[in-house]
Amino acid sequence: MLDLAGKNALVTGIANNRSIAWGIAQQLHKAGANLGVTYLPDEKGRFEKKVRELTEPLNPSVFLPCNVQNDEQIEETFQAIGEKWGKLDILIHCLAFANREDLTGEFVDVSRSGFATALDISTYSLARLARAAKPLMTEGGSIVTLTYLGGVKVIPNYNVMGIAKSGLEMSVRYLASDLGPSNIRVNGISAGPIRTLASSAVGGILDMIRHVEEIAPLRRTVTQNEVGNTAAFLCSDLASGITGQIVYVDAGYEIMGM
Ligand code: NAD
């Protein structure tokens, strides 16, 4: 049975009720995990308010700001978790960012700073958070990140985010190798296209979803909850032998050649 009772889970990347991280948080909670939530702080505190209200029913026992470009905030987050929980079992890395102008047109036009920003937030952050989490995963652990087919195949407009996801998927393998001896598993979920705040920045996202609905074996795209269910499985003891893998939750789209 899928049972996460007694497990402490930190979920990053909730922005609103469409966020994939929200789907994951709900499924982890349903399976009995004790939740911690981080949000991206902004000057007016709008994200904080929204994420606090949204997640209240799940009773997160840790609720902290964490911009993954800010090492101090990362350290403070994991220090607070160490003090409050003693140990961490689950880390959900469910965030990404690229400038809107780099998610349309041609990849050849990407700027140096746009490339660096996308890779710093979307790729490097996984290794950085894993490094901070490792000392707290004293009884082993599970780290799950979110990726997309655009990191493996060319998808129009995905551009620099494809490079970021490619690096992220390779990071999953290197981290799985590094952390495996500590019984920490690292996996990625490659989700089909879902309408969210982040995906709305990718040019032509609605066309992408329509295309998937026509072509995918299940003739539809997937929901946040379906991704959440797979994340809960990967974080559970049912998946104790799985690490370094990318699991496609995409209604089968990835297998199609034509
Ligand atoms: P979303 O906009 O709900 O989530 C993106 C999150 O990233 C937000 O919560 C935002 O606050 C956070 N974020 C951005 N910059 C940050 C920073 N510097 N520090 C901390 N957090 C930061 O969109 P989503 O689609 O749920 O995205 C979640 C993950 O799923 C991303 O990695 C995305 O690439 C991936 N993904 C999305 C889809 C899709 O179609 N929506 C498909 C496959 C993979």
PDB file of C-alpha atoms and ligand atoms in Angstrom:
ATOM      1  CA  MET A   1       0.000   0.000   0.000  1.00  0.00           C
ATOM      2  CA  LEU A   2       1.146   3.510  -0.727  1.00  0.00           C
ATOM      3  CA  ASP A   3       1.837   4.845   2.728  1.00  0.00           C
ATOM      4  CA  LEU A   4       3.878   7.948   3.505  1.00  0.00           C
ATOM      5  CA  ALA A   5       2.911   8.194   7.177  1.00  0.00           C
ATOM      6  CA  GLY A   6       5.877   9.316   9.270  1.00  0.00           C
ATOM      7  CA  LYS A   7       7.642  10.835   6.238  1.00  0.00           C
ATOM      8  CA  ASN A   8       8.581  14.508   6.138  1.00  0.00           C
ATOM      9  CA  ALA A   9       8.202  16.004   2.672  1.00  0.00           C
ATOM     10  CA  LEU A  10       9.358  19.397   1.420  1.00  0.00           C
ATOM     11  CA  VAL A  11       7.492  20.626  -1.658  1.00  0.00           C
ATOM     12  CA  THR A  12       8.878  23.511  -3.712  1.00  0.00           C
ATOM     13  CA  GLY A  13       7.174  25.221  -6.641  1.00  0.00           C
ATOM     14  CA  ILE A  14       3.582  25.820  -5.592  1.00  0.00           C
ATOM     15  CA  ALA A  15       2.398  29.099  -7.134  1.00  0.00           C
ATOM     16  CA  ASN A  16      -1.350  28.518  -7.444  1.00  0.00           C
ATOM     17  CA  ASN A  17      -4.004  25.828  -7.739  1.00  0.00           C
ATOM     18  CA  ARG A  18      -2.864  24.929 -11.257  1.00  0.00           C
ATOM     19  CA  SER A  19       0.718  24.198 -10.184  1.00  0.00           C
ATOM     20  CA  ILE A  20       1.947  20.656 -10.669  1.00  0.00           C
ATOM     21  CA  ALA A  21       3.549  21.007  -7.215  1.00  0.00           C
ATOM     22  CA  TRP A  22       0.056  21.572  -5.805  1.00  0.00           C
ATOM     23  CA  GLY A  23      -1.100  18.284  -7.361  1.00  0.00           C
ATOM     24  CA  ILE A  24       1.920  16.579  -5.831  1.00  0.00           C
ATOM     25  CA  ALA A  25       1.444  18.169  -2.389  1.00  0.00           C
ATOM     26  CA  GLN A  26      -2.166  16.976  -2.284  1.00  0.00           C
ATOM     27  CA  GLN A  27      -1.236  13.389  -3.125  1.00  0.00           C
ATOM     28  CA  LEU A  28       1.632  13.326  -0.608  1.00  0.00           C
ATOM     29  CA  HIS A  29      -0.740  14.641   2.046  1.00  0.00           C
ATOM     30  CA  LYS A  30      -3.364  12.060   1.123  1.00  0.00           C
ATOM     31  CA  ALA A  31      -0.746   9.326   1.569  1.00  0.00           C
ATOM     32  CA  GLY A  32      -0.049  10.604   5.091  1.00  0.00           C
ATOM     33  CA  ALA A  33       3.141  12.653   4.659  1.00  0.00           C
ATOM     34  CA  ASN A  34       3.923  15.597   6.917  1.00  0.00           C
ATOM     35  CA  LEU A  35       4.329  18.571   4.567  1.00  0.00           C
ATOM     36  CA  GLY A  36       6.615  21.552   4.325  1.00  0.00           C
ATOM     37  CA  VAL A  37       6.096  24.155   1.637  1.00  0.00           C
ATOM     38  CA  THR A  38       8.383  26.803   0.179  1.00  0.00           C
ATOM     39  CA  TYR A  39       7.281  29.639  -2.060  1.00  0.00           C
ATOM     40  CA  LEU A  40       9.044  32.184  -4.246  1.00  0.00           C
ATOM     41  CA  PRO A  41       8.974  35.461  -2.302  1.00  0.00           C
ATOM     42  CA  ASP A  42       8.064  38.670  -4.124  1.00  0.00           C
ATOM     43  CA  GLU A  43       8.194  42.253  -2.901  1.00  0.00           C
ATOM     44  CA  LYS A  44       4.476  42.643  -2.361  1.00  0.00           C
ATOM     45  CA  GLY A  45       4.082  39.274  -0.639  1.00  0.00           C
ATOM     46  CA  ARG A  46       1.392  38.183  -3.117  1.00  0.00           C
ATOM     47  CA  PHE A  47       2.786  34.693  -3.704  1.00  0.00           C
ATOM     48  CA  GLU A  48       3.138  34.138   0.029  1.00  0.00           C
ATOM     49  CA  LYS A  49      -0.494  35.052   0.690  1.00  0.00           C
ATOM     50  CA  LYS A  50      -1.828  32.953  -2.173  1.00  0.00           C
ATOM     51  CA  VAL A  51       0.277  29.879  -1.386  1.00  0.00           C
ATOM     52  CA  ARG A  52      -0.454  30.140   2.346  1.00  0.00           C
ATOM     53  CA  GLU A  53      -4.225  30.239   1.763  1.00  0.00           C
ATOM     54  CA  LEU A  54      -4.109  27.446  -0.795  1.00  0.00           C
ATOM     55  CA  THR A  55      -2.013  25.060   1.294  1.00  0.00           C
ATOM     56  CA  GLU A  56      -3.673  25.747   4.652  1.00  0.00           C
ATOM     57  CA  PRO A  57      -5.980  22.689   4.407  1.00  0.00           C
ATOM     58  CA  LEU A  58      -2.890  20.456   4.127  1.00  0.00           C
ATOM     59  CA  ASN A  59      -1.497  21.839   7.425  1.00  0.00           C
ATOM     60  CA  PRO A  60       2.099  22.380   6.337  1.00  0.00           C
ATOM     61  CA  SER A  61       4.254  22.369   9.457  1.00  0.00           C
ATOM     62  CA  VAL A  62       6.979  24.328   7.669  1.00  0.00           C
ATOM     63  CA  PHE A  63       6.178  27.311   5.416  1.00  0.00           C
ATOM     64  CA  LEU A  64       9.139  29.340   4.192  1.00  0.00           C
ATOM     65  CA  PRO A  65      10.328  31.660   1.420  1.00  0.00           C
ATOM     66  CA  CYS A  66      12.955  30.100  -0.826  1.00  0.00           C
ATOM     67  CA  ASN A  67      14.224  31.681  -3.993  1.00  0.00           C
ATOM     68  CA  VAL A  68      16.590  29.031  -5.388  1.00  0.00           C
ATOM     69  CA  GLN A  69      18.910  31.763  -6.682  1.00  0.00           C
ATOM     70  CA  ASN A  70      19.489  32.837  -3.087  1.00  0.00           C
ATOM     71  CA  ASP A  71      21.949  30.597  -1.194  1.00  0.00           C
ATOM     72  CA  GLU A  72      21.111  32.234   2.122  1.00  0.00           C
ATOM     73  CA  GLN A  73      17.417  31.384   1.781  1.00  0.00           C
ATOM     74  CA  ILE A  74      18.281  27.819   0.819  1.00  0.00           C
ATOM     75  CA  GLU A  75      20.461  27.435   3.915  1.00  0.00           C
ATOM     76  CA  GLU A  76      17.786  28.992   6.139  1.00  0.00           C
ATOM     77  CA  THR A  77      15.137  26.661   4.717  1.00  0.00           C
ATOM     78  CA  PHE A  78      17.055  23.489   5.422  1.00  0.00           C
ATOM     79  CA  GLN A  79      18.274  24.725   8.792  1.00  0.00           C
ATOM     80  CA  ALA A  80      14.668  25.362   9.811  1.00  0.00           C
ATOM     81  CA  ILE A  81      13.696  21.883   8.618  1.00  0.00           C
ATOM     82  CA  GLY A  82      16.539  20.341  10.608  1.00  0.00           C
ATOM     83  CA  GLU A  83      15.413  22.172  13.734  1.00  0.00           C
ATOM     84  CA  LYS A  84      11.724  21.463  13.282  1.00  0.00           C
ATOM     85  CA  TRP A  85      11.707  17.938  11.860  1.00  0.00           C
ATOM     86  CA  GLY A  86      15.150  16.504  12.654  1.00  0.00           C
ATOM     87  CA  LYS A  87      15.105  14.525   9.395  1.00  0.00           C
ATOM     88  CA  LEU A  88      13.855  14.959   5.846  1.00  0.00           C
ATOM     89  CA  ASP A  89      12.566  12.065   3.733  1.00  0.00           C
ATOM     90  CA  ILE A  90      11.197  13.636   0.565  1.00  0.00           C
ATOM     91  CA  LEU A  91      12.203  16.613  -1.563  1.00  0.00           C
ATOM     92  CA  ILE A  92      10.018  17.714  -4.458  1.00  0.00           C
ATOM     93  CA  HIS A  93      11.818  19.997  -6.920  1.00  0.00           C
ATOM     94  CA  CYS A  94       9.014  21.361  -9.075  1.00  0.00           C
ATOM     95  CA  LEU A  95      10.167  24.718 -10.403  1.00  0.00           C
ATOM     96  CA  ALA A  96      11.608  26.300 -13.497  1.00  0.00           C
ATOM     97  CA  PHE A  97      11.989  29.702 -15.095  1.00  0.00           C
ATOM     98  CA  ALA A  98      13.088  31.254 -18.371  1.00  0.00           C
ATOM     99  CA  ASN A  99      12.502  34.737 -19.693  1.00  0.00           C
ATOM    100  CA  ARG A 100       9.368  34.892 -21.820  1.00  0.00           C
ATOM    101  CA  GLU A 101      11.350  36.161 -24.852  1.00  0.00           C
ATOM    102  CA  ASP A 102      13.478  33.004 -24.716  1.00  0.00           C
ATOM    103  CA  LEU A 103      10.395  30.752 -24.949  1.00  0.00           C
ATOM    104  CA  THR A 104       9.339  31.838 -28.379  1.00  0.00           C
ATOM    105  CA  GLY A 105      11.001  32.191 -31.795  1.00  0.00           C
ATOM    106  CA  GLU A 106      14.350  30.500 -32.355  1.00  0.00           C
ATOM    107  CA  PHE A 107      16.826  29.072 -29.841  1.00  0.00           C
ATOM    108  CA  VAL A 108      19.680  30.515 -31.895  1.00  0.00           C
ATOM    109  CA  ASP A 109      18.706  33.978 -30.596  1.00  0.00           C
ATOM    110  CA  VAL A 110      19.039  33.156 -26.888  1.00  0.00           C
ATOM    111  CA  SER A 111      21.034  35.739 -24.921  1.00  0.00           C
ATOM    112  CA  ARG A 112      23.909  34.858 -22.592  1.00  0.00           C
ATOM    113  CA  SER A 113      22.024  36.194 -19.583  1.00  0.00           C
ATOM    114  CA  GLY A 114      18.753  34.469 -20.572  1.00  0.00           C
ATOM    115  CA  PHE A 115      20.615  31.172 -20.931  1.00  0.00           C
ATOM    116  CA  ALA A 116      22.331  31.608 -17.542  1.00  0.00           C
ATOM    117  CA  THR A 117      19.070  32.505 -15.772  1.00  0.00           C
ATOM    118  CA  ALA A 118      17.154  29.540 -17.177  1.00  0.00           C
ATOM    119  CA  LEU A 119      19.908  27.064 -16.351  1.00  0.00           C
ATOM    120  CA  ASP A 120      20.574  28.515 -12.891  1.00  0.00           C
ATOM    121  CA  ILE A 121      16.947  28.377 -11.731  1.00  0.00           C
ATOM    122  CA  SER A 122      15.742  25.326 -13.627  1.00  0.00           C
ATOM    123  CA  THR A 123      18.797  23.043 -13.579  1.00  0.00           C
ATOM    124  CA  TYR A 124      21.468  24.022 -11.056  1.00  0.00           C
ATOM    125  CA  SER A 125      18.852  24.381  -8.316  1.00  0.00           C
ATOM    126  CA  LEU A 126      18.261  20.620  -8.237  1.00  0.00           C
ATOM    127  CA  ALA A 127      21.891  19.894  -7.328  1.00  0.00           C
ATOM    128  CA  ARG A 128      21.947  22.828  -4.905  1.00  0.00           C
ATOM    129  CA  LEU A 129      18.806  21.715  -3.058  1.00  0.00           C
ATOM    130  CA  ALA A 130      19.957  18.080  -3.062  1.00  0.00           C
ATOM    131  CA  ARG A 131      23.245  19.163  -1.452  1.00  0.00           C
ATOM    132  CA  ALA A 132      21.358  21.015   1.275  1.00  0.00           C
ATOM    133  CA  ALA A 133      18.922  18.123   1.778  1.00  0.00           C
ATOM    134  CA  LYS A 134      21.504  15.331   1.972  1.00  0.00           C
ATOM    135  CA  PRO A 135      22.624  15.807   5.606  1.00  0.00           C
ATOM    136  CA  LEU A 136      18.974  15.778   6.709  1.00  0.00           C
ATOM    137  CA  MET A 137      18.111  12.579   4.830  1.00  0.00           C
ATOM    138  CA  THR A 138      19.603  10.466   7.581  1.00  0.00           C
ATOM    139  CA  GLU A 139      17.230   7.545   7.025  1.00  0.00           C
ATOM    140  CA  GLY A 140      17.529   7.653   3.241  1.00  0.00           C
ATOM    141  CA  GLY A 141      15.239   9.687   1.065  1.00  0.00           C
ATOM    142  CA  SER A 142      13.600  10.384  -2.245  1.00  0.00           C
ATOM    143  CA  ILE A 143      14.120  13.406  -4.470  1.00  0.00           C
ATOM    144  CA  VAL A 144      11.771  13.974  -7.395  1.00  0.00           C
ATOM    145  CA  THR A 145      12.052  16.647 -10.082  1.00  0.00           C
ATOM    146  CA  LEU A 146       9.848  17.623 -13.021  1.00  0.00           C
ATOM    147  CA  THR A 147      11.009  17.539 -16.602  1.00  0.00           C
ATOM    148  CA  TYR A 148       9.533  17.645 -20.108  1.00  0.00           C
ATOM    149  CA  LEU A 149      10.025  15.910 -23.457  1.00  0.00           C
ATOM    150  CA  GLY A 150      11.503  19.167 -24.784  1.00  0.00           C
ATOM    151  CA  GLY A 151      14.714  18.170 -22.965  1.00  0.00           C
ATOM    152  CA  VAL A 152      15.075  15.124 -25.221  1.00  0.00           C
ATOM    153  CA  LYS A 153      13.429  16.127 -28.521  1.00  0.00           C
ATOM    154  CA  VAL A 154      13.013  19.496 -30.237  1.00  0.00           C
ATOM    155  CA  ILE A 155       9.679  21.095 -29.356  1.00  0.00           C
ATOM    156  CA  PRO A 156       8.934  24.444 -31.051  1.00  0.00           C
ATOM    157  CA  ASN A 157       9.377  27.445 -28.714  1.00  0.00           C
ATOM    158  CA  TYR A 158      10.609  25.357 -25.752  1.00  0.00           C
ATOM    159  CA  ASN A 159      14.126  26.419 -26.761  1.00  0.00           C
ATOM    160  CA  VAL A 160      16.387  27.279 -23.799  1.00  0.00           C
ATOM    161  CA  MET A 161      14.124  25.360 -21.424  1.00  0.00           C
ATOM    162  CA  GLY A 162      14.881  22.245 -23.485  1.00  0.00           C
ATOM    163  CA  ILE A 163      18.572  22.728 -22.779  1.00  0.00           C
ATOM    164  CA  ALA A 164      17.758  23.273 -19.096  1.00  0.00           C
ATOM    165  CA  LYS A 165      15.647  20.084 -18.937  1.00  0.00           C
ATOM    166  CA  SER A 166      18.316  18.091 -20.740  1.00  0.00           C
ATOM    167  CA  GLY A 167      20.799  19.177 -18.071  1.00  0.00           C
ATOM    168  CA  LEU A 168      18.221  18.458 -15.386  1.00  0.00           C
ATOM    169  CA  GLU A 169      17.711  14.893 -16.605  1.00  0.00           C
ATOM    170  CA  MET A 170      21.463  14.286 -16.607  1.00  0.00           C
ATOM    171  CA  SER A 171      21.624  15.860 -13.142  1.00  0.00           C
ATOM    172  CA  VAL A 172      19.093  13.227 -11.992  1.00  0.00           C
ATOM    173  CA  ARG A 173      21.523  10.503 -13.077  1.00  0.00           C
ATOM    174  CA  TYR A 174      24.648  12.063 -11.530  1.00  0.00           C
ATOM    175  CA  LEU A 175      22.814  12.844  -8.295  1.00  0.00           C
ATOM    176  CA  ALA A 176      21.370   9.320  -8.157  1.00  0.00           C
ATOM    177  CA  SER A 177      24.918   7.992  -8.443  1.00  0.00           C
ATOM    178  CA  ASP A 178      26.290  10.371  -5.796  1.00  0.00           C
ATOM    179  CA  LEU A 179      23.480   9.926  -3.272  1.00  0.00           C
ATOM    180  CA  GLY A 180      22.625   6.248  -3.813  1.00  0.00           C
ATOM    181  CA  PRO A 181      25.174   5.040  -1.218  1.00  0.00           C
ATOM    182  CA  SER A 182      23.237   7.143   1.340  1.00  0.00           C
ATOM    183  CA  ASN A 183      20.029   5.389   0.223  1.00  0.00           C
ATOM    184  CA  ILE A 184      18.746   8.605  -1.312  1.00  0.00           C
ATOM    185  CA  ARG A 185      16.925   7.995  -4.594  1.00  0.00           C
ATOM    186  CA  VAL A 186      16.665  10.667  -7.286  1.00  0.00           C
ATOM    187  CA  ASN A 187      14.139  10.473 -10.117  1.00  0.00           C
ATOM    188  CA  GLY A 188      12.421  12.723 -12.625  1.00  0.00           C
ATOM    189  CA  ILE A 189       8.867  12.774 -13.921  1.00  0.00           C
ATOM    190  CA  SER A 190       8.465  13.857 -17.526  1.00  0.00           C
ATOM    191  CA  ALA A 191       4.946  15.263 -17.557  1.00  0.00           C
ATOM    192  CA  GLY A 192       2.796  15.897 -20.604  1.00  0.00           C
ATOM    193  CA  PRO A 193       1.788  19.520 -21.257  1.00  0.00           C
ATOM    194  CA  ILE A 194      -0.532  21.005 -18.616  1.00  0.00           C
ATOM    195  CA  ARG A 195      -1.865  24.579 -18.468  1.00  0.00           C
ATOM    196  CA  THR A 196      -0.037  26.359 -15.651  1.00  0.00           C
ATOM    197  CA  LEU A 197       1.523  29.745 -14.974  1.00  0.00           C
ATOM    198  CA  ALA A 198       4.931  28.531 -16.171  1.00  0.00           C
ATOM    199  CA  SER A 199       3.662  26.724 -19.260  1.00  0.00           C
ATOM    200  CA  SER A 200       1.620  29.757 -20.361  1.00  0.00           C
ATOM    201  CA  ALA A 201       4.962  31.490 -21.006  1.00  0.00           C
ATOM    202  CA  VAL A 202       5.854  28.869 -23.640  1.00  0.00           C
ATOM    203  CA  GLY A 203       4.713  30.044 -27.049  1.00  0.00           C
ATOM    204  CA  GLY A 204       1.879  27.919 -28.492  1.00  0.00           C
ATOM    205  CA  ILE A 205       1.204  25.847 -25.347  1.00  0.00           C
ATOM    206  CA  LEU A 206      -2.476  25.406 -26.219  1.00  0.00           C
ATOM    207  CA  ASP A 207      -1.546  24.038 -29.647  1.00  0.00           C
ATOM    208  CA  MET A 208       0.860  21.639 -27.918  1.00  0.00           C
ATOM    209  CA  ILE A 209      -1.929  20.369 -25.671  1.00  0.00           C
ATOM    210  CA  ARG A 210      -4.320  19.975 -28.629  1.00  0.00           C
ATOM    211  CA  HIS A 211      -1.651  18.038 -30.548  1.00  0.00           C
ATOM    212  CA  VAL A 212      -1.124  15.674 -27.606  1.00  0.00           C
ATOM    213  CA  GLU A 213      -4.879  15.129 -27.332  1.00  0.00           C
ATOM    214  CA  GLU A 214      -4.919  14.002 -30.972  1.00  0.00           C
ATOM    215  CA  ILE A 215      -1.796  11.848 -30.993  1.00  0.00           C
ATOM    216  CA  ALA A 216      -1.202  10.385 -27.506  1.00  0.00           C
ATOM    217  CA  PRO A 217      -2.329   6.768 -27.079  1.00  0.00           C
ATOM    218  CA  LEU A 218      -4.757   7.852 -24.328  1.00  0.00           C
ATOM    219  CA  ARG A 219      -6.012  10.710 -26.613  1.00  0.00           C
ATOM    220  CA  ARG A 220      -5.652  13.299 -23.865  1.00  0.00           C
ATOM    221  CA  THR A 221      -3.031  15.056 -21.822  1.00  0.00           C
ATOM    222  CA  VAL A 222      -2.525  14.473 -18.094  1.00  0.00           C
ATOM    223  CA  THR A 223      -3.620  16.178 -14.890  1.00  0.00           C
ATOM    224  CA  GLN A 224      -1.679  17.579 -11.967  1.00  0.00           C
ATOM    225  CA  ASN A 225      -3.125  14.802  -9.799  1.00  0.00           C
ATOM    226  CA  GLU A 226      -1.862  12.076 -12.117  1.00  0.00           C
ATOM    227  CA  VAL A 227       1.618  13.547 -11.869  1.00  0.00           C
ATOM    228  CA  GLY A 228       1.090  13.793  -8.100  1.00  0.00           C
ATOM    229  CA  ASN A 229       0.192  10.126  -7.859  1.00  0.00           C
ATOM    230  CA  THR A 230       3.376   9.103  -9.653  1.00  0.00           C
ATOM    231  CA  ALA A 231       5.417  11.415  -7.430  1.00  0.00           C
ATOM    232  CA  ALA A 232       3.840   9.854  -4.326  1.00  0.00           C
ATOM    233  CA  PHE A 233       4.685   6.395  -5.678  1.00  0.00           C
ATOM    234  CA  LEU A 234       8.298   7.370  -6.408  1.00  0.00           C
ATOM    235  CA  CYS A 235       8.607   8.789  -2.878  1.00  0.00           C
ATOM    236  CA  SER A 236       7.196   5.665  -1.265  1.00  0.00           C
ATOM    237  CA  ASP A 237       8.829   2.396  -0.294  1.00  0.00           C
ATOM    238  CA  LEU A 238       6.986   0.801  -3.234  1.00  0.00           C
ATOM    239  CA  ALA A 239       9.623   2.434  -5.446  1.00  0.00           C
ATOM    240  CA  SER A 240      12.579   1.458  -3.224  1.00  0.00           C
ATOM    241  CA  GLY A 241      14.468  -0.070  -6.164  1.00  0.00           C
ATOM    242  CA  ILE A 242      14.031   2.855  -8.565  1.00  0.00           C
ATOM    243  CA  THR A 243      16.631   5.604  -8.892  1.00  0.00           C
ATOM    244  CA  GLY A 244      18.176   7.698 -11.654  1.00  0.00           C
ATOM    245  CA  GLN A 245      15.091   7.265 -13.855  1.00  0.00           C
ATOM    246  CA  ILE A 246      12.870   9.561 -15.869  1.00  0.00           C
ATOM    247  CA  VAL A 247       9.270   8.325 -15.691  1.00  0.00           C
ATOM    248  CA  TYR A 248       6.935   9.586 -18.431  1.00  0.00           C
ATOM    249  CA  VAL A 249       3.496  10.659 -17.205  1.00  0.00           C
ATOM    250  CA  ASP A 250       2.270  11.902 -20.558  1.00  0.00           C
ATOM    251  CA  ALA A 251      -0.640   9.684 -21.642  1.00  0.00           C
ATOM    252  CA  GLY A 252       1.915   7.777 -23.741  1.00  0.00           C
ATOM    253  CA  TYR A 253       2.773  10.616 -26.138  1.00  0.00           C
ATOM    254  CA  GLU A 254       6.528   9.952 -25.929  1.00  0.00           C
ATOM    255  CA  ILE A 255       6.334   6.519 -27.610  1.00  0.00           C
ATOM    256  CA  MET A 256       4.744   7.849 -30.812  1.00  0.00           C
ATOM    257  CA  GLY A 257       6.885   8.290 -33.940  1.00  0.00           C
ATOM    258  CA  MET A 258       4.141   9.755 -36.101  1.00  0.00           C
TER     259      MET A 258
HETATM  260  P1  NAD B   1       4.047  26.796 -12.077  1.00  0.00           P
HETATM  261  O1  NAD B   1       4.194  28.159 -12.651  1.00  0.00           O
HETATM  262  O2  NAD B   1       2.832  26.503 -11.309  1.00  0.00           O
HETATM  263  O3  NAD B   1       5.314  26.421 -11.196  1.00  0.00           O
HETATM  264  C1  NAD B   1       6.598  26.957 -11.429  1.00  0.00           C
HETATM  265  C2  NAD B   1       7.128  27.322 -10.073  1.00  0.00           C
HETATM  266  O4  NAD B   1       8.495  27.733 -10.167  1.00  0.00           O
HETATM  267  C3  NAD B   1       6.363  28.480  -9.423  1.00  0.00           C
HETATM  268  O5  NAD B   1       5.854  28.060  -8.177  1.00  0.00           O
HETATM  269  C4  NAD B   1       7.417  29.544  -9.235  1.00  0.00           C
HETATM  270  O6  NAD B   1       7.237  30.294  -8.064  1.00  0.00           O
HETATM  271  C5  NAD B   1       8.667  28.681  -9.135  1.00  0.00           C
HETATM  272  N1  NAD B   1       9.903  29.442  -9.345  1.00  0.00           N
HETATM  273  C6  NAD B   1      10.279  30.161 -10.417  1.00  0.00           C
HETATM  274  N2  NAD B   1      11.472  30.772 -10.182  1.00  0.00           N
HETATM  275  C7  NAD B   1      11.850  30.382  -8.923  1.00  0.00           C
HETATM  276  C8  NAD B   1      12.965  30.670  -8.098  1.00  0.00           C
HETATM  277  N3  NAD B   1      13.956  31.476  -8.506  1.00  0.00           N
HETATM  278  N4  NAD B   1      13.020  30.122  -6.861  1.00  0.00           N
HETATM  279  C9  NAD B   1      12.038  29.317  -6.413  1.00  0.00           C
HETATM  280  N5  NAD B   1      10.945  28.999  -7.157  1.00  0.00           N
HETATM  281  C10 NAD B   1      10.853  29.534  -8.396  1.00  0.00           C
HETATM  282  O7  NAD B   1       4.195  25.802 -13.350  1.00  0.00           O
HETATM  283  P2  NAD B   1       4.313  24.210 -13.446  1.00  0.00           P
HETATM  284  O8  NAD B   1       3.978  23.917 -14.872  1.00  0.00           O
HETATM  285  O9  NAD B   1       3.576  23.549 -12.374  1.00  0.00           O
HETATM  286  O10 NAD B   1       5.871  23.972 -13.294  1.00  0.00           O
HETATM  287  C11 NAD B   1       6.447  23.088 -12.337  1.00  0.00           C
HETATM  288  C12 NAD B   1       7.514  22.220 -12.978  1.00  0.00           C
HETATM  289  O11 NAD B   1       6.897  21.312 -13.888  1.00  0.00           O
HETATM  290  C13 NAD B   1       8.560  22.982 -13.797  1.00  0.00           C
HETATM  291  O12 NAD B   1       9.825  22.378 -13.603  1.00  0.00           O
HETATM  292  C14 NAD B   1       8.090  22.748 -15.208  1.00  0.00           C
HETATM  293  O13 NAD B   1       9.123  22.887 -16.164  1.00  0.00           O
HETATM  294  C15 NAD B   1       7.629  21.325 -15.091  1.00  0.00           C
HETATM  295  N6  NAD B   1       6.786  20.825 -16.187  1.00  0.00           N
HETATM  296  C16 NAD B   1       5.657  21.493 -16.520  1.00  0.00           C
HETATM  297  C17 NAD B   1       4.861  21.016 -17.548  1.00  0.00           C
HETATM  298  C18 NAD B   1       3.622  21.760 -17.965  1.00  0.00           C
HETATM  299  O14 NAD B   1       3.131  21.540 -19.087  1.00  0.00           O
HETATM  300  N7  NAD B   1       3.043  22.591 -17.127  1.00  0.00           N
HETATM  301  C19 NAD B   1       5.231  19.847 -18.237  1.00  0.00           C
HETATM  302  C20 NAD B   1       6.383  19.178 -17.857  1.00  0.00           C
HETATM  303  C21 NAD B   1       7.166  19.683 -16.830  1.00  0.00           C
END
